[in-house]
Amino acid sequence: MWYELMKDKVLHSIADALRLTEVKDGMTLSFHHHLRNGDYVLNLVLAAAQKLGLKELTINASAIFDCHLPLLDLIRDGTVTGLECNYCGALVGKALSSGLLAKPVIFRSHGGRPADLARGSARIDVAFVAAPTADSQGNLSGKYGRSACGSLGYAFSDVQYAGRVVAVTDNLVPYPLADFSLSETDVDYVVEVERIGDPAGIVSGTTRVTRDPVGLLMADMAAEAIKASGLLRDGFSFQTGAGGASLAVAYAVEKIMLAEDIHGSFASGGITSKLVEMQHKGCFESLLDVQCFDLEAVRSLRENPAHREISASQYASPLAASAVVDSLDTVILGATEIDLDFNVNVHTNSQGLIMGGSGGHSDTAAGAKLAIIIAPLMRARLPLIVDRVQTISTPGQTIDLLVTQYGIAVNPLRPELADRLREAGLKVMSIAELKQLAERICGVPKALKNENRVIAEVLYRDGSVIDTIRQVD
Amino acid sequence: MRRSLLFLPGNSPVMLQNGAVMPADALIMDLEDAVAPDQKDAARLLVTSALRSLDYSQKIIVRINAVDSGHWQQDLSTLVPCGPDAVMTTKSSVEAVKQTAELLTELEQANQIKPGTIGIIALIETALGVEQAYEIATASERVSALFLGAEDLAADLQCERTKQGAEIFYSRSRLVLAARAAGIDAIDTPFTDVQDDEGIITDAELARSLGFSGKAAISPRHLSAINRIFSPQPEAIRSALAVMAALEQGKREGKGAVALDGKMIDAPIAARAAQVLAAAEKLGLLPE
């Protein structure tokens, strides 16, 4: 067609991009989540698709946040009939749990998504890539522009495997954008819009360190456990989540590293200002960044050569020849529930409603030498430990420790670790003992019985279905 | 050892529950200032329930309402059956301590608790209380500590409460003298800026230098600093061990006077070394 001959790939509207990429009913569109809860692009594209009368689209997004609530109306009117993601915010999750979609939502992990795209078990017809900066030929970067989000790690597999690729930017710069992350070789079109997102939304409330004394107590216990494990020595590698208590572990680990003059190798995953600060103080040689959690991390990625952007495949794909998670010493993770076999749920809440997702949870747990769950023993009068989690997000054999404010449970698969912790004077209890303790305080909650239809499938990183999630009335 | 004493509002289930895992030597479950008058009953029930269902490893102190409040008798009759280690009298006076001690004796007998088991910590928070500190400390054999309440005291003194604490310097010193003269503990007032991680260190070091045996906290964030400062320091333990070793050697050699590093070890030095080692032993700080 004539427009294929255009050298300049810049289009004037998303509708043009949908037309030129020949999006048809039933196709799959993809999105990354680097703008987190500030993302405008998914809503803009789907609104344009609705106007064009497109139907039965499947959305494959690395994550869905509550800023994507307009998606629900598009599901109701049939514009969207399928959803695949690695994480889903609570408000959208609640609606999905009510059975809004006829087809089950497909949940993957951050490493499982690029692996499934590589295998062909997931498919993207057209990828829409929110690009904080783009040049006219489609060289893209997240480091610059008023909507800078830093790393574009999750978008790499989209541009690699999608049939067509459209960049959506609010900062179009002259060709060439030399410091690009995603290259023009994979990008078909560039659409300039007024705003791709709200940079304030990149900073999640959960990326601030807790001031809760219980959280700080658990963080100190976790840091002492890491030390007792023997892994906290020169060359140490570390990842921690963005939750308040997880982040507090970084402070506690930093304290030990500085006091004992320990020089680590790398920190990985979602990068926060705390990890940037630790790298700056010499705790780590480098930062391997698949996603920036705050604007300080964005600045560091732009200015610090030791702070490197990595793709989701390099981060965590089980199909990669090697991935960062395979070299990880310790990861700190959260849980909504954990069971007596150490299986962890991060997908559903106590009522069975979707409120999260694996993200990199199961990937890092599988790769790291020491996978630590840190969580209070009770939340709102509900015990953390249950006989069987409602949803298995991460299999128990990949979890090594559970740190609660009352004590630490060591997976029986790691008896030598339990010995090390006891020798260090840490309070080691069996997970059953911790469960009994919580139930003595809170009582035993009534078990949820749910025989409703399956509304979501949870895929493990190898592509197998590890669990299903059922409709909640 | 009561190095650190953490206040827990008696009407907060979460804080009462979390208190069990906090690194305080003692917990003060507060039925007084933290609890509104119409919530006193609920707080008593909550504290009772917490004491009966949670395994607290810390010493338990219940702060009761003042003897002129109309609540203190109910506080004691509800809480004594739970067997707290001590009760804290507020706006303490000689008369208030005596009345509390008498009712405690009655209630202990009624609940098959050995009379005298439950101690009294006298909260001194008025100018008159400071003036009568020694009399209060000796008003009952149950009194095991004097506790300085600086916020109310500053109001009574009609002066501003400051972080530096010049306004309570005399009261602190007077309280330590009275407590030590009576052979009991002296506990310092809490440092109230929970965000000031440096200020708590300065304030606790000052209290330690004046002779206080421990310090209260209103935030768990202050506990590690208080515990560290009110524990025997490694250098003091080394020095005390050297003193005791020199004394032992002198005894073996039949010497009347013993010197260490050119200085005579007199009775006060020996006594202080023994105190340091006793505290270190309780805290597991002695080298193996």
Short mmCIF file of C-alpha atoms in Angstrom, two decimals, chain A:
data_model
loop_
_atom_site.label_atom_id
_atom_site.label_comp_id
_atom_site.label_asym_id
_atom_site.label_seq_id
_atom_site.Cartn_x
_atom_site.Cartn_y
_atom_site.Cartn_z
CA MET A 1 0.00 0.00 0.00
CA TRP A 2 1.11 3.57 -0.59
CA TYR A 3 1.58 4.41 3.03
CA GLU A 4 3.96 1.51 3.49
CA LEU A 5 6.36 3.41 1.31
CA MET A 6 6.41 6.41 3.60
CA LYS A 7 9.83 6.85 5.13
CA ASP A 8 8.45 8.83 8.00
CA LYS A 9 6.47 6.56 10.29
CA VAL A 10 4.73 9.33 12.20
CA LEU A 11 0.94 9.13 12.27
CA HIS A 12 -1.53 11.72 13.49
CA SER A 13 -3.83 9.52 15.51
CA ILE A 14 -4.21 6.19 17.21
CA ALA A 15 -7.19 5.51 14.94
CA ASP A 16 -4.84 5.82 11.96
CA ALA A 17 -2.48 3.35 13.64
CA LEU A 18 -5.32 0.88 14.20
CA ARG A 19 -6.31 1.19 10.55
CA LEU A 20 -2.79 0.99 9.16
CA THR A 21 -1.83 -2.00 11.28
CA GLU A 22 -5.05 -3.59 10.05
CA VAL A 23 -6.42 -4.43 13.46
CA LYS A 24 -9.43 -6.67 13.04
CA ASP A 25 -12.06 -8.13 15.33
CA GLY A 26 -10.63 -10.91 17.49
CA MET A 27 -7.04 -9.68 17.40
CA THR A 28 -4.69 -9.30 20.37
CA LEU A 29 -3.25 -5.91 21.32
CA SER A 30 -0.43 -5.57 23.84
CA PHE A 31 0.70 -2.93 26.32
CA HIS A 32 3.46 -2.54 28.88
CA HIS A 33 2.94 -1.16 32.36
CA HIS A 34 5.96 1.05 32.91
CA LEU A 35 3.73 4.08 33.51
CA ARG A 36 2.06 2.00 36.21
CA ASN A 37 -0.99 3.71 37.70
CA GLY A 38 -0.34 6.80 35.59
CA ASP A 39 -0.75 5.10 32.19
CA TYR A 40 -3.06 6.76 29.62
CA VAL A 41 -2.11 4.72 26.55
CA LEU A 42 -4.15 1.56 27.09
CA ASN A 43 -7.30 3.64 27.61
CA LEU A 44 -6.55 5.86 24.59
CA VAL A 45 -6.03 2.91 22.24
CA LEU A 46 -9.10 1.03 23.43
CA ALA A 47 -11.28 4.13 23.19
CA ALA A 48 -10.13 4.52 19.58
CA ALA A 49 -10.80 0.83 18.91
CA GLN A 50 -14.30 1.20 20.32
CA LYS A 51 -14.97 4.17 18.07
CA LEU A 52 -13.90 2.14 15.08
CA GLY A 53 -16.37 -0.54 16.11
CA LEU A 54 -13.75 -3.20 16.73
CA LYS A 55 -14.98 -6.19 18.73
CA GLU A 56 -13.70 -9.24 20.58
CA LEU A 57 -10.22 -7.87 21.12
CA THR A 58 -7.87 -9.55 23.57
CA ILE A 59 -5.65 -7.34 25.70
CA ASN A 60 -2.25 -8.70 26.62
CA ALA A 61 -0.80 -6.21 29.11
CA SER A 62 2.19 -6.84 31.34
CA ALA A 63 0.02 -5.37 34.11
CA ILE A 64 -3.39 -3.78 34.58
CA PHE A 65 -3.74 -1.00 37.14
CA ASP A 66 -6.79 0.73 38.50
CA CYS A 67 -6.17 3.65 36.13
CA HIS A 68 -7.46 1.20 33.53
CA LEU A 69 -10.98 1.08 34.95
CA PRO A 70 -12.46 2.31 31.61
CA LEU A 71 -11.51 -1.16 30.33
CA LEU A 72 -14.51 -2.53 32.20
CA ASP A 73 -17.00 -0.65 30.00
CA LEU A 74 -15.22 -1.92 26.92
CA ILE A 75 -15.57 -5.46 28.22
CA ARG A 76 -19.26 -4.85 28.86
CA ASP A 77 -19.88 -3.65 25.29
CA GLY A 78 -17.91 -6.49 23.70
CA THR A 79 -15.00 -4.43 22.42
CA VAL A 80 -12.73 -6.51 24.66
CA THR A 81 -13.44 -10.18 25.33
CA GLY A 82 -10.06 -11.48 26.45
CA LEU A 83 -7.44 -10.40 28.98
CA GLU A 84 -3.93 -11.64 29.66
CA CYS A 85 -1.69 -9.97 32.26
CA ASN A 86 0.91 -10.56 34.97
CA TYR A 87 -0.79 -8.40 37.59
CA CYS A 88 -4.20 -6.80 38.03
CA GLY A 89 -5.13 -3.96 40.41
CA ALA A 90 -7.85 -4.51 43.00
CA LEU A 91 -10.65 -2.40 41.48
CA VAL A 92 -10.42 -3.95 38.04
CA GLY A 93 -9.77 -7.30 39.73
CA LYS A 94 -12.98 -7.13 41.72
CA ALA A 95 -15.01 -6.56 38.57
CA LEU A 96 -13.25 -9.42 36.81
CA SER A 97 -13.91 -11.67 39.79
CA SER A 98 -17.64 -11.06 39.36
CA GLY A 99 -17.44 -12.88 36.05
CA LEU A 100 -17.38 -9.93 33.67
CA LEU A 101 -15.42 -11.83 31.04
CA ALA A 102 -16.74 -15.06 29.54
CA LYS A 103 -13.21 -16.29 28.81
CA PRO A 104 -10.83 -16.84 31.73
CA VAL A 105 -8.24 -14.15 32.34
CA ILE A 106 -4.76 -15.54 31.73
CA PHE A 107 -2.26 -14.64 34.46
CA ARG A 108 1.44 -15.10 33.73
CA SER A 109 4.62 -14.14 35.51
CA HIS A 110 7.04 -11.49 34.28
CA GLY A 111 9.37 -14.23 33.09
CA GLY A 112 6.61 -16.47 31.82
CA ARG A 113 5.18 -13.80 29.51
CA PRO A 114 8.27 -13.39 27.27
CA ALA A 115 8.77 -17.17 27.40
CA ASP A 116 5.21 -17.82 26.21
CA LEU A 117 5.64 -15.22 23.47
CA ALA A 118 8.85 -16.97 22.39
CA ARG A 119 7.16 -20.38 22.45
CA GLY A 120 4.21 -19.06 20.51
CA SER A 121 1.76 -20.03 23.23
CA ALA A 122 0.99 -16.33 23.59
CA ARG A 123 0.47 -14.15 20.54
CA ILE A 124 0.42 -10.40 19.94
CA ASP A 125 -0.99 -8.98 16.73
CA VAL A 126 -0.22 -5.33 17.42
CA ALA A 127 1.87 -3.95 20.26
CA PHE A 128 1.15 -0.39 21.42
CA VAL A 129 4.25 0.82 23.23
CA ALA A 130 3.95 3.87 25.45
CA ALA A 131 7.19 5.72 24.71
CA PRO A 132 8.18 8.69 26.87
CA THR A 133 10.50 9.71 24.03
CA ALA A 134 10.50 8.61 20.40
CA ASP A 135 12.08 9.82 17.21
CA SER A 136 10.28 9.87 13.90
CA GLN A 137 11.56 6.41 12.92
CA GLY A 138 10.65 4.69 16.15
CA ASN A 139 13.79 4.65 18.24
CA LEU A 140 12.31 4.69 21.74
CA SER A 141 13.43 5.51 25.26
CA GLY A 142 11.81 5.70 28.68
CA LYS A 143 14.62 7.81 30.15
CA TYR A 144 13.66 11.18 28.71
CA GLY A 145 10.61 13.36 28.34
CA ARG A 146 7.97 14.71 30.68
CA SER A 147 6.48 11.22 31.09
CA ALA A 148 9.84 9.53 31.67
CA CYS A 149 9.39 6.14 33.33
CA GLY A 150 12.94 4.83 33.02
CA SER A 151 13.31 1.23 31.97
CA LEU A 152 11.10 -0.15 29.18
CA GLY A 153 12.10 -3.71 30.11
CA TYR A 154 8.67 -5.33 29.70
CA ALA A 155 8.19 -3.89 26.22
CA PHE A 156 11.18 -5.67 24.66
CA SER A 157 9.36 -8.94 24.08
CA ASP A 158 6.31 -7.10 22.71
CA VAL A 159 8.28 -5.36 19.97
CA GLN A 160 10.20 -8.57 19.27
CA TYR A 161 7.22 -10.87 18.91
CA ALA A 162 4.27 -8.67 17.90
CA GLY A 163 3.07 -8.75 14.29
CA ARG A 164 3.12 -4.94 14.14
CA VAL A 165 4.42 -2.34 16.57
CA VAL A 166 3.06 1.16 17.22
CA ALA A 167 4.90 3.56 19.52
CA VAL A 168 2.74 6.15 21.28
CA THR A 169 4.64 9.17 22.52
CA ASP A 170 4.20 12.65 23.95
CA ASN A 171 7.82 13.61 23.26
CA LEU A 172 8.65 13.29 19.58
CA VAL A 173 12.27 14.24 18.95
CA PRO A 174 14.29 14.61 15.73
CA TYR A 175 15.87 11.50 14.29
CA PRO A 176 18.07 9.92 15.56
CA LEU A 177 17.37 9.40 19.24
CA ALA A 178 20.85 8.10 19.98
CA ASP A 179 20.26 6.75 23.47
CA PHE A 180 17.40 4.43 22.54
CA SER A 181 16.19 1.31 24.33
CA LEU A 182 13.96 -0.08 21.60
CA SER A 183 15.16 0.24 18.06
CA GLU A 184 13.46 1.53 14.90
CA THR A 185 14.08 -1.89 13.34
CA ASP A 186 11.05 -3.28 15.17
CA VAL A 187 8.73 -0.26 15.20
CA ASP A 188 6.24 0.25 12.37
CA TYR A 189 4.55 3.50 13.36
CA VAL A 190 4.87 6.37 15.79
CA VAL A 191 1.81 8.24 17.04
CA GLU A 192 2.17 11.55 18.83
CA VAL A 193 -0.45 12.28 21.48
CA GLU A 194 -0.83 15.09 23.98
CA ARG A 195 -0.01 12.98 27.05
CA ILE A 196 0.88 9.30 27.44
CA GLY A 197 0.55 9.38 31.20
CA ASP A 198 0.94 11.04 34.52
CA PRO A 199 4.51 10.66 35.79
CA ALA A 200 3.28 11.03 39.37
CA GLY A 201 1.44 7.74 38.87
CA ILE A 202 4.75 5.94 38.35
CA VAL A 203 5.47 6.45 42.04
CA SER A 204 3.32 3.93 43.77
CA GLY A 205 2.40 4.49 47.42
CA THR A 206 3.80 1.05 48.14
CA THR A 207 7.33 2.10 47.24
CA ARG A 208 7.77 4.08 50.45
CA VAL A 209 9.45 2.40 53.37
CA THR A 210 7.18 1.51 56.25
CA ARG A 211 7.32 3.35 59.55
CA ASP A 212 5.20 0.63 61.11
CA PRO A 213 7.20 -0.83 64.03
CA VAL A 214 6.06 -4.35 63.19
CA GLY A 215 7.23 -3.94 59.60
CA LEU A 216 10.57 -2.61 60.80
CA LEU A 217 10.90 -5.46 63.28
CA MET A 218 10.28 -8.04 60.54
CA ALA A 219 12.73 -6.23 58.26
CA ASP A 220 15.47 -6.50 60.88
CA MET A 221 14.66 -10.19 61.36
CA ALA A 222 14.82 -10.80 57.61
CA ALA A 223 18.18 -9.01 57.34
CA GLU A 224 19.56 -11.06 60.22
CA ALA A 225 18.28 -14.21 58.52
CA ILE A 226 20.06 -13.26 55.28
CA LYS A 227 23.23 -12.69 57.27
CA ALA A 228 22.83 -16.02 59.05
CA SER A 229 22.34 -17.80 55.72
CA GLY A 230 25.93 -16.96 54.78
CA LEU A 231 24.91 -15.26 51.54
CA LEU A 232 25.57 -11.71 52.74
CA ARG A 233 29.22 -11.46 51.73
CA ASP A 234 31.18 -9.73 48.97
CA GLY A 235 29.42 -10.41 45.67
CA PHE A 236 25.96 -10.51 47.29
CA SER A 237 23.02 -10.01 44.92
CA PHE A 238 19.64 -8.85 46.11
CA GLN A 239 16.09 -8.04 45.06
CA THR A 240 13.28 -6.64 47.12
CA GLY A 241 9.71 -5.74 46.31
CA ALA A 242 8.14 -2.33 46.48
CA GLY A 243 5.98 -2.98 49.54
CA GLY A 244 6.72 -0.97 52.67
CA ALA A 245 8.02 -3.91 54.74
CA SER A 246 10.01 -5.36 51.82
CA LEU A 247 11.62 -2.00 51.29
CA ALA A 248 12.47 -1.75 54.97
CA VAL A 249 14.55 -4.90 54.50
CA ALA A 250 16.74 -2.94 52.10
CA TYR A 251 17.46 -0.43 54.88
CA ALA A 252 18.27 -3.23 57.33
CA VAL A 253 20.50 -5.02 54.79
CA GLU A 254 22.24 -1.75 53.95
CA LYS A 255 23.03 -1.20 57.62
CA ILE A 256 24.78 -4.57 57.85
CA MET A 257 26.58 -4.16 54.53
CA LEU A 258 27.97 -0.76 55.48
CA ALA A 259 28.91 -1.83 59.01
CA GLU A 260 30.71 -4.93 57.76
CA ASP A 261 32.12 -3.33 54.59
CA ILE A 262 30.40 -5.82 52.30
CA HIS A 263 30.47 -5.02 48.58
CA GLY A 264 27.66 -6.72 46.69
CA SER A 265 27.39 -7.56 43.03
CA PHE A 266 23.98 -6.34 41.89
CA ALA A 267 20.45 -5.43 42.87
CA SER A 268 17.76 -6.28 40.36
CA GLY A 269 14.10 -6.10 39.44
CA GLY A 270 11.99 -3.09 40.13
CA ILE A 271 14.50 -0.43 41.13
CA THR A 272 13.68 2.08 43.85
CA SER A 273 15.49 5.17 45.09
CA LYS A 274 16.66 3.08 48.06
CA LEU A 275 18.50 0.63 45.81
CA VAL A 276 19.93 3.58 43.87
CA GLU A 277 21.22 5.00 47.14
CA MET A 278 22.70 1.64 48.18
CA GLN A 279 24.52 1.31 44.84
CA HIS A 280 25.83 4.83 45.25
CA LYS A 281 27.17 3.95 48.71
CA GLY A 282 29.02 0.95 47.31
CA CYS A 283 26.67 -1.80 48.46
CA PHE A 284 26.27 -3.00 44.87
CA GLU A 285 28.42 -2.79 41.74
CA SER A 286 25.41 -2.41 39.48
CA LEU A 287 21.64 -2.17 39.19
CA LEU A 288 19.84 -4.40 36.68
CA ASP A 289 16.58 -2.62 36.04
CA VAL A 290 13.53 -4.13 34.39
CA GLN A 291 11.28 -1.42 35.85
CA CYS A 292 11.73 1.88 37.67
CA PHE A 293 9.51 2.30 40.72
CA ASP A 294 10.15 5.98 41.30
CA LEU A 295 11.50 9.09 39.62
CA GLU A 296 14.88 8.89 41.40
CA ALA A 297 15.39 5.48 39.80
CA VAL A 298 14.52 7.06 36.42
CA ARG A 299 17.15 9.75 36.95
CA SER A 300 19.75 7.17 37.96
CA LEU A 301 19.06 5.01 34.91
CA ARG A 302 19.58 8.08 32.73
CA GLU A 303 22.83 9.21 34.38
CA ASN A 304 24.56 6.20 35.96
CA PRO A 305 26.32 3.79 33.58
CA ALA A 306 26.30 1.10 36.30
CA HIS A 307 22.48 1.23 36.30
CA ARG A 308 21.45 -0.91 33.32
CA GLU A 309 18.09 -1.46 31.67
CA ILE A 310 17.29 -5.14 31.09
CA SER A 311 14.50 -6.86 29.19
CA ALA A 312 11.90 -9.06 30.86
CA SER A 313 13.55 -12.02 29.14
CA GLN A 314 16.95 -11.22 30.59
CA TYR A 315 15.29 -10.57 33.93
CA ALA A 316 13.38 -13.76 34.36
CA SER A 317 12.58 -15.87 31.28
CA PRO A 318 12.92 -19.60 31.91
CA LEU A 319 13.66 -20.00 28.19
CA ALA A 320 16.63 -17.63 28.24
CA ALA A 321 20.07 -19.28 28.16
CA SER A 322 20.46 -17.54 31.48
CA ALA A 323 18.46 -14.89 33.30
CA VAL A 324 19.25 -12.45 36.08
CA VAL A 325 17.02 -14.28 38.56
CA ASP A 326 19.23 -17.36 38.18
CA SER A 327 22.18 -15.39 39.61
CA LEU A 328 20.19 -13.89 42.44
CA ASP A 329 21.25 -14.67 46.02
CA THR A 330 18.26 -13.32 47.92
CA VAL A 331 14.81 -12.02 47.10
CA ILE A 332 12.31 -10.48 49.51
CA LEU A 333 8.69 -11.12 48.61
CA GLY A 334 5.23 -10.50 50.03
CA ALA A 335 2.17 -12.71 50.39
CA THR A 336 -1.56 -12.35 50.96
CA GLU A 337 -1.64 -15.97 52.16
CA ILE A 338 0.84 -18.79 52.63
CA ASP A 339 -0.01 -22.39 53.39
CA LEU A 340 1.55 -25.18 55.40
CA ASP A 341 3.47 -26.30 52.29
CA PHE A 342 4.79 -22.72 51.82
CA ASN A 343 2.66 -22.19 48.68
CA VAL A 344 2.07 -18.45 48.32
CA ASN A 345 -0.94 -16.52 47.09
CA VAL A 346 -0.44 -13.02 45.71
CA HIS A 347 -3.39 -13.10 43.28
CA THR A 348 -6.51 -13.05 45.46
CA ASN A 349 -7.61 -11.53 48.75
CA SER A 350 -9.31 -13.19 51.71
CA GLN A 351 -12.65 -13.12 49.87
CA GLY A 352 -11.19 -14.71 46.77
CA LEU A 353 -11.27 -11.48 44.75
CA ILE A 354 -8.47 -10.76 42.29
CA MET A 355 -6.23 -8.03 43.71
CA GLY A 356 -2.73 -8.61 42.35
CA GLY A 357 -0.70 -11.14 40.47
CA SER A 358 2.63 -12.83 40.35
CA GLY A 359 4.67 -10.18 38.58
CA GLY A 360 8.17 -11.49 39.20
CA HIS A 361 7.19 -13.36 42.39
CA SER A 362 7.40 -16.92 41.13
CA ASP A 363 10.34 -16.17 38.82
CA THR A 364 12.58 -14.75 41.52
CA ALA A 365 11.51 -17.39 44.04
CA ALA A 366 12.51 -20.08 41.56
CA GLY A 367 15.83 -18.44 40.71
CA ALA A 368 17.09 -17.02 44.00
CA LYS A 369 19.18 -19.08 46.40
CA LEU A 370 17.16 -17.65 49.28
CA ALA A 371 13.52 -16.66 48.71
CA ILE A 372 12.06 -14.92 51.76
CA ILE A 373 8.40 -14.14 52.34
CA ILE A 374 7.92 -11.29 54.79
CA ALA A 375 4.42 -10.66 56.12
CA PRO A 376 2.65 -9.97 59.42
CA LEU A 377 1.15 -13.07 61.02
CA MET A 378 -2.29 -11.45 61.10
CA ARG A 379 -3.95 -8.88 58.89
CA ALA A 380 -7.24 -7.33 59.98
CA ARG A 381 -7.91 -10.27 62.30
CA LEU A 382 -7.18 -12.84 59.59
CA PRO A 383 -4.27 -15.27 59.96
CA LEU A 384 -1.65 -15.18 57.21
CA ILE A 385 -1.06 -18.94 57.28
CA VAL A 386 -3.79 -21.25 56.05
CA ASP A 387 -4.12 -24.96 55.39
CA ARG A 388 -4.25 -24.41 51.64
CA VAL A 389 -3.99 -21.08 49.82
CA GLN A 390 -6.96 -20.14 47.69
CA THR A 391 -4.68 -19.49 44.74
CA ILE A 392 -1.19 -20.87 44.25
CA SER A 393 0.84 -18.06 42.73
CA THR A 394 4.25 -19.43 43.71
CA PRO A 395 4.85 -23.08 44.56
CA GLY A 396 6.05 -23.77 48.08
CA GLN A 397 9.15 -25.71 47.09
CA THR A 398 10.67 -22.47 45.77
CA ILE A 399 10.15 -20.58 49.05
CA ASP A 400 12.83 -20.89 51.74
CA LEU A 401 11.74 -18.68 54.63
CA LEU A 402 8.66 -17.06 56.06
CA VAL A 403 9.48 -14.09 58.31
CA THR A 404 6.71 -12.87 60.62
CA GLN A 405 6.90 -10.65 63.68
CA TYR A 406 6.48 -13.70 65.93
CA GLY A 407 9.18 -15.87 64.41
CA ILE A 408 10.71 -17.35 61.27
CA ALA A 409 9.54 -20.54 59.60
CA VAL A 410 12.06 -22.41 57.47
CA ASN A 411 10.89 -24.66 54.66
CA PRO A 412 11.57 -28.25 55.81
CA LEU A 413 13.32 -28.74 52.47
CA ARG A 414 16.12 -26.53 53.89
CA PRO A 415 17.08 -28.10 57.24
CA GLU A 416 20.65 -26.72 57.03
CA LEU A 417 19.20 -23.22 56.78
CA ALA A 418 17.13 -23.76 59.91
CA ASP A 419 20.30 -24.82 61.75
CA ARG A 420 22.14 -21.69 60.63
CA LEU A 421 19.32 -19.44 61.78
CA ARG A 422 19.09 -21.13 65.17
CA GLU A 423 22.85 -20.85 65.62
CA ALA A 424 22.52 -17.11 64.95
CA GLY A 425 19.99 -16.86 67.77
CA LEU A 426 16.98 -16.24 65.56
CA LYS A 427 13.58 -17.48 66.66
CA VAL A 428 12.81 -20.40 64.37
CA MET A 429 9.35 -21.96 64.57
CA SER A 430 7.57 -24.44 62.35
CA ILE A 431 5.00 -22.94 60.01
CA ALA A 432 2.34 -25.03 61.80
CA GLU A 433 3.34 -23.47 65.14
CA LEU A 434 3.04 -20.00 63.67
CA LYS A 435 -0.37 -20.90 62.25
CA GLN A 436 -1.58 -22.13 65.65
CA LEU A 437 -0.30 -18.97 67.30
CA ALA A 438 -2.25 -16.77 64.88
CA GLU A 439 -5.38 -18.86 65.26
CA ARG A 440 -5.17 -18.63 69.03
CA ILE A 441 -5.34 -14.86 68.68
CA CYS A 442 -7.71 -14.49 65.74
CA GLY A 443 -9.66 -17.73 65.77
CA VAL A 444 -9.93 -20.02 62.76
CA PRO A 445 -11.56 -18.29 59.79
CA LYS A 446 -14.38 -20.09 58.06
CA ALA A 447 -13.04 -21.74 54.91
CA LEU A 448 -14.27 -20.29 51.63
CA LYS A 449 -15.99 -22.83 49.45
CA ASN A 450 -16.30 -21.80 45.86
CA GLU A 451 -17.63 -24.09 43.16
CA ASN A 452 -18.37 -21.28 40.72
CA ARG A 453 -16.99 -21.22 37.19
CA VAL A 454 -13.31 -20.54 36.56
CA ILE A 455 -12.73 -16.88 35.66
CA ALA A 456 -8.93 -16.90 35.57
CA GLU A 457 -6.07 -19.31 35.00
CA VAL A 458 -2.72 -18.81 36.68
CA LEU A 459 0.14 -19.98 34.49
CA TYR A 460 3.46 -20.86 36.08
CA ARG A 461 6.62 -19.59 34.42
CA ASP A 462 6.96 -22.84 32.44
CA GLY A 463 3.57 -22.22 30.84
CA SER A 464 1.68 -24.88 32.82
CA VAL A 465 -1.57 -24.03 34.63
CA ILE A 466 -0.60 -23.92 38.31
CA ASP A 467 -4.05 -22.89 39.60
CA THR A 468 -7.40 -21.38 38.69
CA ILE A 469 -9.44 -18.55 40.19
CA ARG A 470 -13.20 -18.81 40.50
CA GLN A 471 -16.00 -16.30 40.20
CA VAL A 472 -17.07 -14.59 43.42
CA ASP A 473 -20.75 -13.68 43.63
#
